[in-house]
mmCIF file of C-alpha atoms in Angstrom:
data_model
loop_
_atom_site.group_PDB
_atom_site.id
_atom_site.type_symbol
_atom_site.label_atom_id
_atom_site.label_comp_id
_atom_site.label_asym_id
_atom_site.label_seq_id
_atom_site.Cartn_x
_atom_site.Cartn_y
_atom_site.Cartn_z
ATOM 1 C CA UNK A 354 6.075 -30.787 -11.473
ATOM 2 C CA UNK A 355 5.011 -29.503 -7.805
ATOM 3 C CA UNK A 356 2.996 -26.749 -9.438
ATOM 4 C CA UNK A 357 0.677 -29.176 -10.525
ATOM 5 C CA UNK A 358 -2.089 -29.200 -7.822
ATOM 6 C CA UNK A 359 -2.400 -25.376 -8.090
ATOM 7 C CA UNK A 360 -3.551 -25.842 -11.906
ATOM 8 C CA UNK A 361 -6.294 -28.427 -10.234
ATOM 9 C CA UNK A 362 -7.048 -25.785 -7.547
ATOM 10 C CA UNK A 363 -7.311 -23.166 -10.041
ATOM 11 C CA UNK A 364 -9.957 -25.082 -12.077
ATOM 12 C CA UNK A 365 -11.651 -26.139 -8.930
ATOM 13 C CA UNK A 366 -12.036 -22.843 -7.859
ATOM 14 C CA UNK A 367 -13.464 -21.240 -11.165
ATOM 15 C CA UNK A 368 -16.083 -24.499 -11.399
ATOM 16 C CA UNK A 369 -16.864 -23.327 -7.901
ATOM 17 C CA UNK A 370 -17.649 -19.467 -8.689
ATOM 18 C CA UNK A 371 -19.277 -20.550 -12.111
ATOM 19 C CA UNK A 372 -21.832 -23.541 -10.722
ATOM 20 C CA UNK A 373 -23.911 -22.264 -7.674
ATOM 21 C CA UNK A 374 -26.618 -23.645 -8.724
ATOM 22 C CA UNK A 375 -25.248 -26.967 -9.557
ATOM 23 C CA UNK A 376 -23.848 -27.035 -6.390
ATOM 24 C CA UNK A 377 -27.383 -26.238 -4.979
ATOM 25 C CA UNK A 378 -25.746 -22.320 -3.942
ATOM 26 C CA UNK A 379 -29.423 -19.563 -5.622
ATOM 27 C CA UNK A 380 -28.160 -17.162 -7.675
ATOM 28 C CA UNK A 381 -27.110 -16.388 -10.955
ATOM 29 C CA UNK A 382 -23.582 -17.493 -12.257
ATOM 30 C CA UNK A 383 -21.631 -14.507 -11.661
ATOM 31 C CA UNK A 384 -17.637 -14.247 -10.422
ATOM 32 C CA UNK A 385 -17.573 -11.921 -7.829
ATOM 33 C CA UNK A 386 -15.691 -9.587 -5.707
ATOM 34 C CA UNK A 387 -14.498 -11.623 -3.232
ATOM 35 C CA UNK A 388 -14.290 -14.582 -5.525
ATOM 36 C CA UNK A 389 -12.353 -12.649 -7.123
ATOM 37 C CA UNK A 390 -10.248 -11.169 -4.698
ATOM 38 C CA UNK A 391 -9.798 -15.064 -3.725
ATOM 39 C CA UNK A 392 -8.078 -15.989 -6.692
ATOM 40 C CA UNK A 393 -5.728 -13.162 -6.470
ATOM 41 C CA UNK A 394 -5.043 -14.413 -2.442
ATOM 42 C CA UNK A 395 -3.894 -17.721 -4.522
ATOM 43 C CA UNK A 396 -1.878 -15.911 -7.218
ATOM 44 C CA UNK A 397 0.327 -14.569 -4.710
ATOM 45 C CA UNK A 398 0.908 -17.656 -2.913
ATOM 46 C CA UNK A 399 1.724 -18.791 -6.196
ATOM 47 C CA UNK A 400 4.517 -16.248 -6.994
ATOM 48 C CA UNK A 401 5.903 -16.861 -3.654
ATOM 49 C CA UNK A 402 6.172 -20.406 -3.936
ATOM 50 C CA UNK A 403 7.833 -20.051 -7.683
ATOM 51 C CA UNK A 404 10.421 -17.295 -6.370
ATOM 52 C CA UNK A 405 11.181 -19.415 -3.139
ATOM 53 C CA UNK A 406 12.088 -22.133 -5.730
ATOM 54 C CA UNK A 407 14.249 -19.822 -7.586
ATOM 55 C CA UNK A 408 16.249 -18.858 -4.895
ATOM 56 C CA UNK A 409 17.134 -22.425 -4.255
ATOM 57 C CA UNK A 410 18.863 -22.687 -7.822
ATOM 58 C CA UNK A 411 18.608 -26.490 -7.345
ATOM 59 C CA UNK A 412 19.274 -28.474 -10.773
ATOM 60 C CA UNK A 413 19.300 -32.493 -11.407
ATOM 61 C CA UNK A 414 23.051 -33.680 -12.277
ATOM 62 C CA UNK A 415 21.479 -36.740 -13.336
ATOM 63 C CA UNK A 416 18.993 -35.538 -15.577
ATOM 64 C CA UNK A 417 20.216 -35.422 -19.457
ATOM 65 C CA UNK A 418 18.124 -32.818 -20.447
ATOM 66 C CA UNK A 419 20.061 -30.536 -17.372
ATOM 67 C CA UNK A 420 23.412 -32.095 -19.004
ATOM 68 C CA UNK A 421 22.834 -31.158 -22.341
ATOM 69 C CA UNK A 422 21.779 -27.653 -21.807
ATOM 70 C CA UNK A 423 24.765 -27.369 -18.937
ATOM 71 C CA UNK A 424 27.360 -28.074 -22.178
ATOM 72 C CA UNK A 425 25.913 -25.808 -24.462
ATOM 73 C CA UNK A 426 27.307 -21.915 -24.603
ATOM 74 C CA UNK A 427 24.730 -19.743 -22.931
ATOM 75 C CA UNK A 428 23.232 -16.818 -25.014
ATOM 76 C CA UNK A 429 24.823 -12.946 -23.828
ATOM 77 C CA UNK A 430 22.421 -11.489 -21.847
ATOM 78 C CA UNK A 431 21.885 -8.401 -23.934
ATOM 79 C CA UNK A 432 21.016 -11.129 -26.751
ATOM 80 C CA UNK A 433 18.871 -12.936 -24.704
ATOM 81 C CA UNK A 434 16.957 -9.418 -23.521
ATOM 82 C CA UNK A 435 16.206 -8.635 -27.318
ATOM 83 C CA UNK A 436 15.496 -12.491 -28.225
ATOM 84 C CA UNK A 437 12.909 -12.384 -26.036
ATOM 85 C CA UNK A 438 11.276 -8.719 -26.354
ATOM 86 C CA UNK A 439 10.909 -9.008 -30.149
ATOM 87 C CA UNK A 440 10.033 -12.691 -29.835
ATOM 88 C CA UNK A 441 7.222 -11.965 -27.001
ATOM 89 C CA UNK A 442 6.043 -8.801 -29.263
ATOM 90 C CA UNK A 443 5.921 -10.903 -32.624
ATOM 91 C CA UNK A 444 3.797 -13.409 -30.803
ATOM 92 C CA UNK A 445 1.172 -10.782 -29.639
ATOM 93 C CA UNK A 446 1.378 -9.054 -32.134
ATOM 94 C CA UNK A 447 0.792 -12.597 -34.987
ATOM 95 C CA UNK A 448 -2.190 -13.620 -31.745
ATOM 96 C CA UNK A 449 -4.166 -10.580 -32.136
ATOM 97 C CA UNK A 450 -3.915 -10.549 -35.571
ATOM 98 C CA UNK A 451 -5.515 -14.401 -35.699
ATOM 99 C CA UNK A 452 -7.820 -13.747 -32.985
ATOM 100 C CA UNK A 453 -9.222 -10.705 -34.885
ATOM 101 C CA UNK A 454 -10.100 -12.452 -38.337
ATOM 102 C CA UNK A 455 -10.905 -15.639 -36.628
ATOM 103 C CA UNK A 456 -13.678 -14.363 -34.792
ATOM 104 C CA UNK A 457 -15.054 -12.463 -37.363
ATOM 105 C CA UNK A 458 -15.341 -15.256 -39.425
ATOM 106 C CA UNK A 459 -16.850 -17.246 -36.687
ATOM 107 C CA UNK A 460 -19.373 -14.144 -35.808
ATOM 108 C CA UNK A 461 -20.558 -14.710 -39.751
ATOM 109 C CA UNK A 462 -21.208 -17.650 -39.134
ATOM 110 C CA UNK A 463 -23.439 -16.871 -36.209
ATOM 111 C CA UNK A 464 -21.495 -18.555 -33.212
ATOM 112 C CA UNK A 465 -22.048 -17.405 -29.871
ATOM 113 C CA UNK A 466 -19.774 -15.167 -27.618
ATOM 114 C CA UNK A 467 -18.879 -17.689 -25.213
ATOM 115 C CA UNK A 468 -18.315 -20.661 -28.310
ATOM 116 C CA UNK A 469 -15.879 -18.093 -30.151
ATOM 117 C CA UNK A 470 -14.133 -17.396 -26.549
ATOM 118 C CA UNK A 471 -13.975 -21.218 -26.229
ATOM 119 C CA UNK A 472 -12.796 -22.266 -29.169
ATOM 120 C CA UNK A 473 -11.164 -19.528 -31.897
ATOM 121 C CA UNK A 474 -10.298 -16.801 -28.979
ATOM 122 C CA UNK A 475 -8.623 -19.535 -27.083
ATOM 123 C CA UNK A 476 -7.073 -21.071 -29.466
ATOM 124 C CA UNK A 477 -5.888 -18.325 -30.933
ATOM 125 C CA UNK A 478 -4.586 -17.185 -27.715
ATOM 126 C CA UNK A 479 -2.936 -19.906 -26.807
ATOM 127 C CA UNK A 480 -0.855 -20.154 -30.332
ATOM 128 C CA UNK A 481 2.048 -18.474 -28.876
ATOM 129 C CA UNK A 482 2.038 -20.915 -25.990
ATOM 130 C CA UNK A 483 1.718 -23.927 -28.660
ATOM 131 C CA UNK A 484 4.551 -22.467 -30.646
ATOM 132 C CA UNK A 485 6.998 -22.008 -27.302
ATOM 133 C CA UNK A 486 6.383 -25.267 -26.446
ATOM 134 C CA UNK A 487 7.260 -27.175 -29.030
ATOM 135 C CA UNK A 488 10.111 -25.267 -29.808
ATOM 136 C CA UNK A 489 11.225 -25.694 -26.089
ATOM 137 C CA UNK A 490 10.293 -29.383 -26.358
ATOM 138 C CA UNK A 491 12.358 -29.849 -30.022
ATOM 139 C CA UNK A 492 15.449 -28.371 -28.135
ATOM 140 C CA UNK A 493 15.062 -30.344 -25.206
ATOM 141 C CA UNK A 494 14.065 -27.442 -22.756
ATOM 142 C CA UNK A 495 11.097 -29.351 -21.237
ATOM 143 C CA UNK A 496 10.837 -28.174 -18.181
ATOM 144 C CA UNK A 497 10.111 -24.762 -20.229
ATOM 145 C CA UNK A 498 7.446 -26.532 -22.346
ATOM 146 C CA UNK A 499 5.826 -28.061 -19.654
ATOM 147 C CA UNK A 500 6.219 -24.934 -17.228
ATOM 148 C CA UNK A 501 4.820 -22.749 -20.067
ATOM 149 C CA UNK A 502 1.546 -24.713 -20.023
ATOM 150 C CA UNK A 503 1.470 -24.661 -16.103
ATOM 151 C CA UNK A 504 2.350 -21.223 -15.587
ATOM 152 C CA UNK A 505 -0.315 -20.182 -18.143
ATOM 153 C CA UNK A 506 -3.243 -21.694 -16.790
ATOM 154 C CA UNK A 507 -2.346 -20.362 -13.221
ATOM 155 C CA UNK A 508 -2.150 -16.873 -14.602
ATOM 156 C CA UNK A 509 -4.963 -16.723 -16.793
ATOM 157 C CA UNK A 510 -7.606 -18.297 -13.518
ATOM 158 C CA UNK A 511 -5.790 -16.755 -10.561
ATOM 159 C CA UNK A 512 -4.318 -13.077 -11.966
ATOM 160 C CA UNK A 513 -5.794 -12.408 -15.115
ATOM 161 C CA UNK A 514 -9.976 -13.237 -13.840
ATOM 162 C CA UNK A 515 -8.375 -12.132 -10.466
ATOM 163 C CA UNK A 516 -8.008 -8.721 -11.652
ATOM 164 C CA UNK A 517 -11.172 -8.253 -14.136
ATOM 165 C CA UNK A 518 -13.253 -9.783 -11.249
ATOM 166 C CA UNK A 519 -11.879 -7.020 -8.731
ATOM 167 C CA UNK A 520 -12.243 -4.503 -10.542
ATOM 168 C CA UNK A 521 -16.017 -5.489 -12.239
ATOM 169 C CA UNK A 522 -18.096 -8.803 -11.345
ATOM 170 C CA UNK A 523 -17.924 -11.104 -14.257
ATOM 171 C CA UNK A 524 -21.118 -13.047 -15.267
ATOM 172 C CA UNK A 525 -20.183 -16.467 -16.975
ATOM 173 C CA UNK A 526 -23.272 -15.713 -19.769
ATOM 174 C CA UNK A 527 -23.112 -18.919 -21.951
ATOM 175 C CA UNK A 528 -19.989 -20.593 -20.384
ATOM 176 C CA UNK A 529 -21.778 -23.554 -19.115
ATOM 177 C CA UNK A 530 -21.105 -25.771 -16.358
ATOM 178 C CA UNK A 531 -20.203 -28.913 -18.513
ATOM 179 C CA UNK A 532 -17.119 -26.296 -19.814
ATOM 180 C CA UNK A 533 -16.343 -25.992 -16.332
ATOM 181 C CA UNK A 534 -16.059 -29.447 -15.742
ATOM 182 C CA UNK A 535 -14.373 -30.324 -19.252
ATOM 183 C CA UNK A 536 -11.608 -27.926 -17.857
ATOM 184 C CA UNK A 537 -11.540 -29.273 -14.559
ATOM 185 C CA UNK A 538 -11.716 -33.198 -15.815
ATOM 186 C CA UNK A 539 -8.989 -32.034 -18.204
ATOM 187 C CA UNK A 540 -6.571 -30.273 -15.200
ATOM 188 C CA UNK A 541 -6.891 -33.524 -13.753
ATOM 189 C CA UNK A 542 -6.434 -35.718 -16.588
ATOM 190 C CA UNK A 543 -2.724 -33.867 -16.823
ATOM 191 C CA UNK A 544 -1.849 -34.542 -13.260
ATOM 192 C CA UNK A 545 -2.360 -37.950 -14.131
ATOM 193 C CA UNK A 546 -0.741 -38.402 -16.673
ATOM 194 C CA UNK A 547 2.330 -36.185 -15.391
ATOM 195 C CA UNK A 548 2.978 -38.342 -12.202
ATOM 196 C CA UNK A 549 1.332 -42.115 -12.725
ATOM 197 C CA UNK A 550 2.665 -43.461 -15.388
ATOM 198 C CA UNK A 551 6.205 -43.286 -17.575
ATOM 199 C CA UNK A 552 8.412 -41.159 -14.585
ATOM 200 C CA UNK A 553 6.743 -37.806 -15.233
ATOM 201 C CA UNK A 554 6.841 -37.936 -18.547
ATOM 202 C CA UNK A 555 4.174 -37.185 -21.186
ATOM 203 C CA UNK A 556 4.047 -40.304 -23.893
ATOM 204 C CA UNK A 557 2.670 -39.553 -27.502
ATOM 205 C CA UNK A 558 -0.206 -41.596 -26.809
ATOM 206 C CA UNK A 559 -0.780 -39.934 -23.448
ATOM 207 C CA UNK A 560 -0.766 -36.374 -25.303
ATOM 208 C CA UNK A 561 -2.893 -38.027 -28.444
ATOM 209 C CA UNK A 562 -5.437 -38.820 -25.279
ATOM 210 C CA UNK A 563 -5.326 -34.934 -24.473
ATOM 211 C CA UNK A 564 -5.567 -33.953 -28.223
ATOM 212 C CA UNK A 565 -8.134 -36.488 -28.840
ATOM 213 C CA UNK A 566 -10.460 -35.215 -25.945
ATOM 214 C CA UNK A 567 -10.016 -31.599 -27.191
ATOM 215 C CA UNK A 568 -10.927 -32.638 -30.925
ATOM 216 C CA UNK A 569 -14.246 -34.041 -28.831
ATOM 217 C CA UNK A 570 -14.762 -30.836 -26.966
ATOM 218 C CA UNK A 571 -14.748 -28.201 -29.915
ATOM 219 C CA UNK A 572 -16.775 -30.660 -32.072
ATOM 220 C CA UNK A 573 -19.605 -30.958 -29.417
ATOM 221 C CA UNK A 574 -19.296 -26.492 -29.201
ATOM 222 C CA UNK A 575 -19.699 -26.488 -32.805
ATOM 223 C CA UNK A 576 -23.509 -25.726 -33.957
#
């Protein structure tokens, strides 16, 4: 996948704002304006780049995955509009809904801000992501699992801090610079195992590596 380096260069950039004074920059940890305004600079390049690719409309012949979804009967539009509005509102809907008990039950039990945003917020968040994935994955739509993943990280660095950093400076509080570089280390872990081994493919025990380091990450956030 081509949109791979941007997911490294959307980590890199974050670590960047979020460790000045690891990097030996004074100052406290905070994600400015122009930082900010930055990272909305790159999610625009971004969006180009993805439409540009649109426009070509080029598909691999030879790839069976392309095959088998070329021979099945495509979905009427007006289907595929509702489909995905109700689908799309049940999983914000079913999100906030986890996200909101989750964290109060992690707030009782005296967790931090920045541990509940790393660990029950995000995972809660990222549910509906988990759940279009693997459903993309089980009918053989990978380059919508994988691109869901991609496309998600991009947006949430580049537009979605992009935009609350414009419009108010964000200080990273408790968000450390070792979660910095577990999300970096981990952007890069993907890209390697996306294009050095198995043809661009993602083995089970390449994505029981990713799981495994995760399972490592939220037990070392845990008090």
């Amino acid at each position: 996948v081509n949109e791979l380096p941007l997911v490294i260069l959307s980590s890199l950039a974050l670590f960047a704002a979020g460790s000045g004074p690891l990097l030996g920059v004074p100052g406290e940890r905070v994600l400015i304006r122009p930082e900010a305004i930055m990272l909305l600079l790159f999610f625009m390049i971004f969006m180009r780049y993805t439409f540009a690719q649109a426009r070509k409309g080029t598909v691999d012949n030879s790839d069976p995955v392309a095959q088998h979804a070329a021979s099945k009967q495509s979905m009427p539009m007006w289907k595929a509009v509702i489909w995905v509005i109700g689908g799309l509102a049940a999983l914000v809907y079913g999100g906030d809904r986890f996200v909101a008990g989750a964290s109060g039950i992690a707030a009782s039990l005296g967790m931090s801000d920045a541990v509940i945003g790393l660990t029950v917020v995000a995972a809660g968040t990222s549910l509906p992501e988990l759940a279009t994935s693997v459903t993309a994955a089980l009918k053989g739509k990978t380059g919508i699992a994988v691109g869901n993943v991609i496309g998600s990280n991009i947006f949430n660095i580049f537009f979605v801090l992009g935009v609350t950093g414009t419009i108010l400076p964000l200080p990273f509080g408790d968000v450390s610079e070792f979660d910095l570089i577990v999300m970096t280390a981990a952007s890069i872990l993907f890209w390697f195992f996306s294009w050095k081994f198995a043809q661009r493919t993602i083995t089970r025990w390449e994505g029981a590596i990713l799981l495994a380091v995760y399972i490592a990450y939220i037990a070392v956030q845990i008090p």
